[in-house]
Coordinates of N, CA and C in Angstrom, one line a residue:
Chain A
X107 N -1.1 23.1 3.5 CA -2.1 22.1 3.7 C -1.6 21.1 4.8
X108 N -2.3 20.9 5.6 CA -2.4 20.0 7.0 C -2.0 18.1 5.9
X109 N -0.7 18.0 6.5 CA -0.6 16.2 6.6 C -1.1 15.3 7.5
X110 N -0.7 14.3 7.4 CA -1.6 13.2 8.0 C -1.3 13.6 9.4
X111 N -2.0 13.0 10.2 CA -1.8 13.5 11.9 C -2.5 12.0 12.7
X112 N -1.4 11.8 13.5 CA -2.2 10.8 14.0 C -2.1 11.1 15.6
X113 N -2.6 10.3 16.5 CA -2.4 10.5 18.0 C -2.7 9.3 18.2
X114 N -2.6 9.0 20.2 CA -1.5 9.8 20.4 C 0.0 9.4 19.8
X115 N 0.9 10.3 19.9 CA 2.4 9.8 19.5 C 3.4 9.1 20.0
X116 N 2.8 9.2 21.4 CA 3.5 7.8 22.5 C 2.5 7.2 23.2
X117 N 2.9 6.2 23.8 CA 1.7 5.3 24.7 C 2.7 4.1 25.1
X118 N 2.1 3.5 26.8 CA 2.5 2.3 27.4 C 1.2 1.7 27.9
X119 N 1.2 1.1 27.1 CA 0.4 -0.4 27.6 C 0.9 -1.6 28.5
X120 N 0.0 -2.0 29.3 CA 0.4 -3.7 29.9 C -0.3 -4.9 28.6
X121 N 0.7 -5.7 28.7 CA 0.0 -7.3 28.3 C -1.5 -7.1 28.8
X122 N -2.2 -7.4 27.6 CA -4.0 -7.8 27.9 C -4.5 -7.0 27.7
X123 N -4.5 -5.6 27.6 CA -4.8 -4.4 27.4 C -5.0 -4.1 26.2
X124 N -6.3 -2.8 26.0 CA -6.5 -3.1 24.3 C -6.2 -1.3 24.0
X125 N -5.6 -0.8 22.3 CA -5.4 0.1 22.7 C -6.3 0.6 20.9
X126 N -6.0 2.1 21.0 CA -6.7 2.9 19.9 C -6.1 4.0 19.3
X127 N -6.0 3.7 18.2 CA -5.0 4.9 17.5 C -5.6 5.4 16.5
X128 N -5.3 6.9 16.3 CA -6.0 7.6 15.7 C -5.5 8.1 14.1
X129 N -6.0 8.2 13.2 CA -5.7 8.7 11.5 C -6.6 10.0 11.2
X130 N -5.8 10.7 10.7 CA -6.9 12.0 10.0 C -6.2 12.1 9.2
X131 N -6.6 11.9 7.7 CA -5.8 11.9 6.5 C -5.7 13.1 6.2
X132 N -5.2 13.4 5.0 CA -5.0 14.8 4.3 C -6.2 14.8 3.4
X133 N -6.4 15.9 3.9 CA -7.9 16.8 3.0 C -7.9 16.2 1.9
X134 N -8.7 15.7 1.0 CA -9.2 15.0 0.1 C -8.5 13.7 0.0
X135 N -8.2 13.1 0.6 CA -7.5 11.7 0.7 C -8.7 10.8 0.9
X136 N -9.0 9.7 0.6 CA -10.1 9.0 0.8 C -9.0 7.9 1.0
X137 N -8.3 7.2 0.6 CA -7.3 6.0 1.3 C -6.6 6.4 2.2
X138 N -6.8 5.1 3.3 CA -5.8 5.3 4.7 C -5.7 4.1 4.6
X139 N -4.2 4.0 4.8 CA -3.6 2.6 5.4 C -3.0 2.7 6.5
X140 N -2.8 1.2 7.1 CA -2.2 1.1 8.4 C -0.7 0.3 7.8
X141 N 0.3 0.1 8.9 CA 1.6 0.2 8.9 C 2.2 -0.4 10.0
X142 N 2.9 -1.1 10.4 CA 3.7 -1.9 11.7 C 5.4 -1.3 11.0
X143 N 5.7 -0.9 12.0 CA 7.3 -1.0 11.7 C 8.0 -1.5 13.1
X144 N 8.6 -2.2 13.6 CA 8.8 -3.1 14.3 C 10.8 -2.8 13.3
X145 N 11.7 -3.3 14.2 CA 13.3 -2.6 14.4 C 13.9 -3.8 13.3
X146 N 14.7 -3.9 12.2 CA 14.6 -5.0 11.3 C 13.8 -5.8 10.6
X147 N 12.3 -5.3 10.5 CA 11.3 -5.5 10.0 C 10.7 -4.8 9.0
X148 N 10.9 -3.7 8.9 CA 10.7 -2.8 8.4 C 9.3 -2.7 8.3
X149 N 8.2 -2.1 7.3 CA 6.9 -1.7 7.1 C 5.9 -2.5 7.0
X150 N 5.2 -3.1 7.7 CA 4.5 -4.7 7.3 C 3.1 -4.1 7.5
X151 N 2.3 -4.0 6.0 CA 0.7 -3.5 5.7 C 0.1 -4.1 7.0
X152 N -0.9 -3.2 7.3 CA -1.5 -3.8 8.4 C -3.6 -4.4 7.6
X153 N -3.7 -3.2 7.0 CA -5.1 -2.9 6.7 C -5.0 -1.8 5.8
X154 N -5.9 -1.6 4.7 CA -6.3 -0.6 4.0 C -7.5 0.2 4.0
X155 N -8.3 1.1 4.0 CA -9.4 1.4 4.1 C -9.8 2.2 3.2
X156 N -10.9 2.3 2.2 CA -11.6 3.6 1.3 C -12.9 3.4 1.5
X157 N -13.6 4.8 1.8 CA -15.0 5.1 1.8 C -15.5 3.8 2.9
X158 N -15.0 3.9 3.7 CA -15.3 3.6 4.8 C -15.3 1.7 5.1
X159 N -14.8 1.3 3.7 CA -14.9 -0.2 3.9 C -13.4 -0.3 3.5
X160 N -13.0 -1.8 4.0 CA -11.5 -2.4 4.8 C -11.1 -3.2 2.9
X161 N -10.4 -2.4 2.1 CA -10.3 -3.0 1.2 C -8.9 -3.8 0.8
X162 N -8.2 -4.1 1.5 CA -7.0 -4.9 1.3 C -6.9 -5.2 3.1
X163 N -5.9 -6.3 3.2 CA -5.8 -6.8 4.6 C -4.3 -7.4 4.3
X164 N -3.3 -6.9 5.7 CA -2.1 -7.9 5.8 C -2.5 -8.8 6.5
X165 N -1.5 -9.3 6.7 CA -1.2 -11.1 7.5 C -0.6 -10.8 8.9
X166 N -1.9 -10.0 9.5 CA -2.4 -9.9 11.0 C -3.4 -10.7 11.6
X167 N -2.7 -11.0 12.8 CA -4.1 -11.5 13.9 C -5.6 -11.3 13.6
X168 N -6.4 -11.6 13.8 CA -7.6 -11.0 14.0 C -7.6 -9.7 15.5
X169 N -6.9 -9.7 16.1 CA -6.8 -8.8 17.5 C -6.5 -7.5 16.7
X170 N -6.3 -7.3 15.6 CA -5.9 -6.3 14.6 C -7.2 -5.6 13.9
X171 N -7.3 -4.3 14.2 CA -9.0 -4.1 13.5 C -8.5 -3.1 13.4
X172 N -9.6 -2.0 12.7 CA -9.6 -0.9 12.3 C -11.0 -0.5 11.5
X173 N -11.1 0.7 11.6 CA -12.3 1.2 10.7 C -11.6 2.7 10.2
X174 N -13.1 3.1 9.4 CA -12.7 4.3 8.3 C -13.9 5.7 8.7
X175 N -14.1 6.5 9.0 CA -15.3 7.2 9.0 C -15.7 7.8 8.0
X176 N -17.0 8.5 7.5 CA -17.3 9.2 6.7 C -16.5 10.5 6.4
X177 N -15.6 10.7 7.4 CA -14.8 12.1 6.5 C -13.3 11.5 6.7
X178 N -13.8 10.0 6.4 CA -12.0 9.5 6.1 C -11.1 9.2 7.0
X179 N -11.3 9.8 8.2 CA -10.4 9.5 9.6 C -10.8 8.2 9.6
X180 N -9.2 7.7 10.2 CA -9.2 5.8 10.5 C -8.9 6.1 11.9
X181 N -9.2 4.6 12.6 CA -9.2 4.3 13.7 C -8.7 2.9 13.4
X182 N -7.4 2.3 14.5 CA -7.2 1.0 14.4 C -7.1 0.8 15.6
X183 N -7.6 -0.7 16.2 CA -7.5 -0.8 17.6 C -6.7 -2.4 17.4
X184 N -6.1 -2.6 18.6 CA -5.3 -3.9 18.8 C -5.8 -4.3 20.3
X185 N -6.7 -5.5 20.3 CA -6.7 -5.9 21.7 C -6.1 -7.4 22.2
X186 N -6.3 -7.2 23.7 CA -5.3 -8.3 24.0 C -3.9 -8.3 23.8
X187 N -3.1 -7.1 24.3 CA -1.7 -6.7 23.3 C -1.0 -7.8 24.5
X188 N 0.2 -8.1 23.3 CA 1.4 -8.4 23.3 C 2.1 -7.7 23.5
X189 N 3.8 -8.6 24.3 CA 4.6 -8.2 24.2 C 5.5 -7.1 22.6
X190 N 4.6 -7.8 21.2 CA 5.8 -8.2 20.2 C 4.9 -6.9 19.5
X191 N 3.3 -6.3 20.1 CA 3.0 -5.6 19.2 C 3.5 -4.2 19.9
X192 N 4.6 -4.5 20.6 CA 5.3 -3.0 20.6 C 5.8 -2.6 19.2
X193 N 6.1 -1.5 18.9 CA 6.1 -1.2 17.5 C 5.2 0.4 17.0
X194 N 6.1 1.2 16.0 CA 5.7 2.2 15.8 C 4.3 2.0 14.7
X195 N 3.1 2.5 14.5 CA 2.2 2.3 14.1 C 2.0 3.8 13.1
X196 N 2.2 3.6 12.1 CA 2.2 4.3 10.9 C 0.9 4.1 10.0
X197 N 0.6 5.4 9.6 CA -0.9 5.8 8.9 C 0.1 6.3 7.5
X198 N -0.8 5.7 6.5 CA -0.6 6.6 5.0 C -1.7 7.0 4.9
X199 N -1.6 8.1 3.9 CA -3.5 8.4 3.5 C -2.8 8.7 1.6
X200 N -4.1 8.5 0.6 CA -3.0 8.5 -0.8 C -4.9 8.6 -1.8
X201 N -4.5 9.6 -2.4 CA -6.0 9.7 -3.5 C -5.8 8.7 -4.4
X202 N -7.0 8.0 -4.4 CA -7.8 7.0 -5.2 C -6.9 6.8 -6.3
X203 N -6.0 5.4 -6.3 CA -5.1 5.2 -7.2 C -3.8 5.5 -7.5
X204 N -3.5 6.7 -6.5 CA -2.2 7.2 -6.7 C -1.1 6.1 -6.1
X205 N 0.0 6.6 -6.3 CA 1.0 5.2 -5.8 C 1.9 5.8 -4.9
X206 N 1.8 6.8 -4.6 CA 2.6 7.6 -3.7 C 1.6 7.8 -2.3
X207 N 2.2 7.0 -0.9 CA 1.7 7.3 0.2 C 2.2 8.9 0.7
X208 N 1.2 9.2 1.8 CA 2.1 10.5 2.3 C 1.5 9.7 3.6
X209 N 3.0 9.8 4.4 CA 2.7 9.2 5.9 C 2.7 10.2 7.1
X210 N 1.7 9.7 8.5 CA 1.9 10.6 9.3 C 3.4 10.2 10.3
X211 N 3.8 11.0 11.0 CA 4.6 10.7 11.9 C 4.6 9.2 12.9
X212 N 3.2 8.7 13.0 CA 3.6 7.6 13.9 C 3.0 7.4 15.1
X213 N 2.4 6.5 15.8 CA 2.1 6.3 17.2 C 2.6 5.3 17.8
X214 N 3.6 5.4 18.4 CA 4.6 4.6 19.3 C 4.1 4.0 20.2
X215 N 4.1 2.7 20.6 CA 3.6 1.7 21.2 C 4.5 1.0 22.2
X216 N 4.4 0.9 22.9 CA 4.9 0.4 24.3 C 4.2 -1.0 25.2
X217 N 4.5 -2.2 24.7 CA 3.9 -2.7 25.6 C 4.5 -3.5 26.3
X218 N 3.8 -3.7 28.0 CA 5.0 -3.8 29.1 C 4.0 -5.2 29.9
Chain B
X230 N 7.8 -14.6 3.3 CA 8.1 -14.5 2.2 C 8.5 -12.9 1.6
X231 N 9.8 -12.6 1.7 CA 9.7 -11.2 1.5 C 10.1 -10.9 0.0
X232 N 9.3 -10.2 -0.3 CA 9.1 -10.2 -1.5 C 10.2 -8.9 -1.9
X233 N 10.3 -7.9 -1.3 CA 11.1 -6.9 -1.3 C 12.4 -7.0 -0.4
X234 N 14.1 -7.1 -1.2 CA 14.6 -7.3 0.0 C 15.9 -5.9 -0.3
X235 N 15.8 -5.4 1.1 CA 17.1 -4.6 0.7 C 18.3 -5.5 1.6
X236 N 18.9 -5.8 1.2 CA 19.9 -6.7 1.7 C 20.8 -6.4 2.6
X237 N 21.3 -4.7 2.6 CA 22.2 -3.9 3.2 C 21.6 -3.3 4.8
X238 N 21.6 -3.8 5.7 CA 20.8 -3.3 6.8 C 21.0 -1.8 7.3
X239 N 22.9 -1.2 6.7 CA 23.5 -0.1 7.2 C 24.4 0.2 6.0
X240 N 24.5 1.3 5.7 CA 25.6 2.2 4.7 C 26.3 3.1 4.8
X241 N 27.2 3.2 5.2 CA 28.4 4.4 5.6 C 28.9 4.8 4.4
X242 N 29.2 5.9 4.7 CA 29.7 7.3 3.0 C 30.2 8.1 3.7
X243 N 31.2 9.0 3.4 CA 32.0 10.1 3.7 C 31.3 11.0 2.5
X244 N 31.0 12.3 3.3 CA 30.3 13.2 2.6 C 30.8 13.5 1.3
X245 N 30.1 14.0 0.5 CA 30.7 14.3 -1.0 C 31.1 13.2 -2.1
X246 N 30.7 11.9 -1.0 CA 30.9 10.5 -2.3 C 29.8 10.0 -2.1
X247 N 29.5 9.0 -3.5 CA 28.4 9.0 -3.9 C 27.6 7.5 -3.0
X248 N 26.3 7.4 -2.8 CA 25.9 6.2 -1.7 C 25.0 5.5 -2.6
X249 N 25.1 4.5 -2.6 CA 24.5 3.7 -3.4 C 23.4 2.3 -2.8
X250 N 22.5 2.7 -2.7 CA 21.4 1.8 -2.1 C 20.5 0.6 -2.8
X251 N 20.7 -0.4 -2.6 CA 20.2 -1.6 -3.1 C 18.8 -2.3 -3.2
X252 N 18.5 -2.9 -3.9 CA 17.3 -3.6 -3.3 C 16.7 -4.7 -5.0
X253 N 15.9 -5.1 -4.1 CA 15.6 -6.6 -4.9 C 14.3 -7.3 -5.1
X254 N 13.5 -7.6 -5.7 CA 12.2 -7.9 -5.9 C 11.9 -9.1 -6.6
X255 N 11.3 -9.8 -5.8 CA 10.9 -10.9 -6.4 C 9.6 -11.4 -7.3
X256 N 9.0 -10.8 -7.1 CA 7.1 -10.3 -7.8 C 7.5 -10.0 -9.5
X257 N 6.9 -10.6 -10.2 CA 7.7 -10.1 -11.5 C 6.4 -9.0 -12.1
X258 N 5.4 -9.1 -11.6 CA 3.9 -8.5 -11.6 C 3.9 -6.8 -10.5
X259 N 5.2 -6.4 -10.0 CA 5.7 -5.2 -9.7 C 5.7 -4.3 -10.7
X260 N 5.2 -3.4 -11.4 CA 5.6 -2.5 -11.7 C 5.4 -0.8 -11.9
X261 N 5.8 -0.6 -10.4 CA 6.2 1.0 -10.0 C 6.6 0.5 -8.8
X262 N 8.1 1.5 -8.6 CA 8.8 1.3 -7.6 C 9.4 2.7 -6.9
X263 N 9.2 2.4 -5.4 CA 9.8 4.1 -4.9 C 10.7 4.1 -3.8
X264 N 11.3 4.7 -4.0 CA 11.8 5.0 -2.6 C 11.3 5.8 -1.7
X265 N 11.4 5.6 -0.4 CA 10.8 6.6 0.7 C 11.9 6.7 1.7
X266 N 12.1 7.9 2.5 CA 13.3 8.1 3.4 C 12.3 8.4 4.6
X267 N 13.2 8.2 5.7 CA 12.5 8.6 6.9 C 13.4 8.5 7.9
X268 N 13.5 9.6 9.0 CA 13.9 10.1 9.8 C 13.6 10.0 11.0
X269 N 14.6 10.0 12.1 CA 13.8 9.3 13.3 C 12.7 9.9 13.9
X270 N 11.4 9.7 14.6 CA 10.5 10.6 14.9 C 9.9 10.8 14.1
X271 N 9.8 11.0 12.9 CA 9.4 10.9 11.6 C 8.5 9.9 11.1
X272 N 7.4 10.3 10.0 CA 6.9 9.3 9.1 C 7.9 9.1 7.4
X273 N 7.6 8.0 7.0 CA 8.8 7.9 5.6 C 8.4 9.2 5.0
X274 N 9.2 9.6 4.1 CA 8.5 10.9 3.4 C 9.2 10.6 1.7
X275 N 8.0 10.3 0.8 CA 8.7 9.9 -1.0 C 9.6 10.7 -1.0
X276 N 10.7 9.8 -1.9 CA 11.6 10.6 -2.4 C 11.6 10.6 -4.3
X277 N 11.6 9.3 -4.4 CA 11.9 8.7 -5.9 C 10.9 7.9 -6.2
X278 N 10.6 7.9 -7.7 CA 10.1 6.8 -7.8 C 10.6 6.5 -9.7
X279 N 9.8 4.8 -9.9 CA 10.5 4.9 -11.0 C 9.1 3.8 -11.7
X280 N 8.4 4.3 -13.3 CA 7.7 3.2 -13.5 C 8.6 1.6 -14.4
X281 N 8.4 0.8 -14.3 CA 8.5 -0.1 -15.2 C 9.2 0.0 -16.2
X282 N 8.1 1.1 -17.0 CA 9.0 0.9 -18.1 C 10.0 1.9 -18.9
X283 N 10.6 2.7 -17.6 CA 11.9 3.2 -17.6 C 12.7 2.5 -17.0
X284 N 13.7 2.7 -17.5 CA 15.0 2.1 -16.6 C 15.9 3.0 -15.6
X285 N 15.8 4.6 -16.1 CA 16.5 5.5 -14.9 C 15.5 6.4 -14.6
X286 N 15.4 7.3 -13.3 CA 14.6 8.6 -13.0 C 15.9 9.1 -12.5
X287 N 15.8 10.3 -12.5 CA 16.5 11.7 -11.7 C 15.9 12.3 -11.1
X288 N 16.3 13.4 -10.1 CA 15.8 14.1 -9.4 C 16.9 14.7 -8.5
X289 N 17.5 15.7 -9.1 CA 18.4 16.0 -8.7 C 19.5 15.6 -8.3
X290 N 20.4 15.4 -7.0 CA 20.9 14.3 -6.4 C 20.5 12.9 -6.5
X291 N 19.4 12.2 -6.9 CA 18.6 11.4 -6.9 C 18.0 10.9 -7.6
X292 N 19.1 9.6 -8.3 CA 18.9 8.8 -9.1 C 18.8 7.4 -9.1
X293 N 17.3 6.8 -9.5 CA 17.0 5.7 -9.3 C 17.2 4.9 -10.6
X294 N 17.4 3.7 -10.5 CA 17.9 3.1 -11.6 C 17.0 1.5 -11.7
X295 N 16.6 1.1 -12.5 CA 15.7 -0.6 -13.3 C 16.2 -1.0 -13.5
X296 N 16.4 -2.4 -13.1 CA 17.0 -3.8 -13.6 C 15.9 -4.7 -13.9
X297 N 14.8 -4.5 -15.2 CA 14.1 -5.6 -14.7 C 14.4 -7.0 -14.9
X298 N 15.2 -7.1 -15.6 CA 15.5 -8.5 -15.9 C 16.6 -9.4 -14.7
X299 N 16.5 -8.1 -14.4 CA 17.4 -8.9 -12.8 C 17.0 -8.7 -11.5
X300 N 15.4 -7.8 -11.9 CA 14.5 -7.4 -10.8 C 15.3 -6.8 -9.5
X301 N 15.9 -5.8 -10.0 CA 16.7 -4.9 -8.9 C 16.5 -3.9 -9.4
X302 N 16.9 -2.9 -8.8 CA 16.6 -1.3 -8.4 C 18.0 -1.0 -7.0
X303 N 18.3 0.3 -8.0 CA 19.2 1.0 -6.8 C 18.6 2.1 -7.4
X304 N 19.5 2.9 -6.1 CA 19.0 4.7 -5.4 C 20.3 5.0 -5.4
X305 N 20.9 6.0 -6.4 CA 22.3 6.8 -6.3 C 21.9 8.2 -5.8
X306 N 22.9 8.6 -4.7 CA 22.7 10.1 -4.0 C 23.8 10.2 -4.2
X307 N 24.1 11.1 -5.4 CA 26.0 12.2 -5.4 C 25.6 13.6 -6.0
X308 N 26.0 14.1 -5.0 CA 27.1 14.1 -3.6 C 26.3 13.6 -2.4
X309 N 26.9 12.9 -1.9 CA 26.1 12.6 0.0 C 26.6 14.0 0.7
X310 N 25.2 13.8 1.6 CA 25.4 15.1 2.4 C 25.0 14.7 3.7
X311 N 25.6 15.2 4.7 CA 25.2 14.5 6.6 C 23.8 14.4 6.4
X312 N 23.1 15.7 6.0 CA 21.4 15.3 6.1 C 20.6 14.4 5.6
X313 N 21.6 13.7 4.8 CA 21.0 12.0 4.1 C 20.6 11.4 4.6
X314 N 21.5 11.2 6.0 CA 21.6 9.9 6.8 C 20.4 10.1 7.3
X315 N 19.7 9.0 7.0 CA 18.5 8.5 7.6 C 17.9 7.0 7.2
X316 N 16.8 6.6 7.1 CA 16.6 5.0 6.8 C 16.1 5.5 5.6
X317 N 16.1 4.3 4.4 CA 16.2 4.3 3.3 C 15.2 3.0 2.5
X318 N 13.8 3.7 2.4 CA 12.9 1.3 2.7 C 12.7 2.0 0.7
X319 N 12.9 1.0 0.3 CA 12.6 0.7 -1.2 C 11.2 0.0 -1.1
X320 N 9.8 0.5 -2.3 CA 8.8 -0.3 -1.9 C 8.5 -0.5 -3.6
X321 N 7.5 -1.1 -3.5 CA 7.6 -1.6 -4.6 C 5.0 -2.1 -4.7
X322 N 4.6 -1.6 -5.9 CA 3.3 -1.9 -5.6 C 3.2 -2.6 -7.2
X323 N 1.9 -3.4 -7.7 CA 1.8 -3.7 -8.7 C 0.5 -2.9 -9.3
X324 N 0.1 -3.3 -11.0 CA -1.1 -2.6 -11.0 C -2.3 -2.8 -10.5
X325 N -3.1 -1.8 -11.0 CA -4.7 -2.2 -10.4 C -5.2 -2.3 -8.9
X326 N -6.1 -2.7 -8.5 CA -6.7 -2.5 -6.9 C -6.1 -1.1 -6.2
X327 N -5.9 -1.2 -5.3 CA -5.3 0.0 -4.3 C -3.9 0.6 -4.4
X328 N -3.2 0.0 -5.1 CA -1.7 0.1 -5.2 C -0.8 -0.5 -3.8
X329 N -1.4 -1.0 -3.2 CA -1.2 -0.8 -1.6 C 0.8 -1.3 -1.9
X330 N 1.8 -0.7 -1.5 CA 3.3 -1.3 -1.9 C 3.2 -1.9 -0.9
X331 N 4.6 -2.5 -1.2 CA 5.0 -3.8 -0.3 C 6.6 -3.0 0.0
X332 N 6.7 -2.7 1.2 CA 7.9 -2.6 1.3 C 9.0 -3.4 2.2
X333 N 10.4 -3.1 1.6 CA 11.7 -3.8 2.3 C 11.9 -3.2 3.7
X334 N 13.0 -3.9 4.1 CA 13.6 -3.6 5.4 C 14.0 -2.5 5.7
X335 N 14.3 -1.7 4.7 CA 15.0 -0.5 4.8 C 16.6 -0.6 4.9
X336 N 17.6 0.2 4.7 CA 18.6 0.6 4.6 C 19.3 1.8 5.7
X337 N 19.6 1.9 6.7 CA 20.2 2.9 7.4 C 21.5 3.3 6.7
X338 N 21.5 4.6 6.1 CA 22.5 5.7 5.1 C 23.1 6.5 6.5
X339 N 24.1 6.5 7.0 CA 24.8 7.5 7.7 C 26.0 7.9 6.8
X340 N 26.3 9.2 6.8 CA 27.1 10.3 5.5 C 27.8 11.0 7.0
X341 N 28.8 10.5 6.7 CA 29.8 11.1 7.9 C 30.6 12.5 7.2
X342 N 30.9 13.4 7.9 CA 31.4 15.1 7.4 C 33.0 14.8 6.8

């Protein structure tokens, strides 16, 4: 069975520049969450998503969005980037209630 | 306010002795806790997990251990093996709503041959 997959898995942005990352959860997963990992920081929640509405939120910007589609794929966008939201960007996806995420590999962020 | 802290930023082990990973919670309204490993290039991938109201899990090499009255939790790996080495984030969710965890800084495990 296909795990989470996200794209793309690298990217360089300039300051001011807005970008878009992609989630496709695992087949029957209806929760996607988002993820910041940043170097001594470790995993800082970004946003949660089920059935298409934003049902938990971390202690992000508003420049921090995201949505959910009808077959569960997320989309998070960050605009106006910073230097500081360089940082790898990690998707969970996890059936309704379970406590165990299964994460995708990551979309690495560059911003210059 | 970090509610999850692993205190240890790096842990060195010579293979075949046992590695022992830390961590710390301050939420007293936590209860299920996991470990996740992850590798560079990599997303974390579960390893362990442990409810409340046990105090130890196994899983082979892989033994997680409850303190609740001291709201700690460790991760025993014996024997370490080179393919350990990797980051090590302890997370921690409470009941009800989404489970969404809250996880620590993580731990870097390097298991030298």
């Amino acid at each position: 069975k296909a795990g989470v997959t996200q794209t793309p898995r690298y990217l360089i942005k300039t300051r001011g520049q807005q970008v878009t990352l992609s989630c496709s959860p695992i087949s029957g997963h209806r929760s996607v969450s988002w993820y910041q990992q940043t170097p001594g920081q470790g995993l800082q929640f970004l946003f949660e998503y089920f059935s298409e509405t934003q049902r938990n939120k971390g202690n992000f910007p508003g420049r921090f969005s995201g949505r959910q589609f009808s077959n569960s794929r997320s989309e998070m966008n960050v605009s106006t980037l910073e230097l500081g939201d360089s940082a790898l960007y990690l998707c969970a996806s996890s059936h309704e209630g379970a406590n165990v995420l299964t994460f995708g590999a990551g979309s690495r962020l560059t911003v210059l | 306010d970090q509610q999850v802290k692993q205190n240890s930023p790096s842990l060195s082990v010579q293979e075949g002795r046992i590695s022992i990973l830390n961590c710390d919670y301050t939420n007293s309204m936590f209860d299920y806790f996991l470990w996740y490993k992850k590798y560079p290039a990599e997303g974390p991938t579960f390893l362990i997990s442990i409810s409340s109201i046990k105090d130890k899990n196994e899983d082979g090499r892989f033994t997680v251990f409850l303190n609740k009255s001291a709201k700690h939790l460790s991760l025993h790996i014996v024997p370490s093996q080179p393919g350990d080495s990797a980051v090590y984030f302890c997370a921690a969710s409470r009941p009800g709503g989404s489970y969404i965890p809250t996880f620590g800084r993580g731990t870097s495990l390097i298991v030298h041959p």
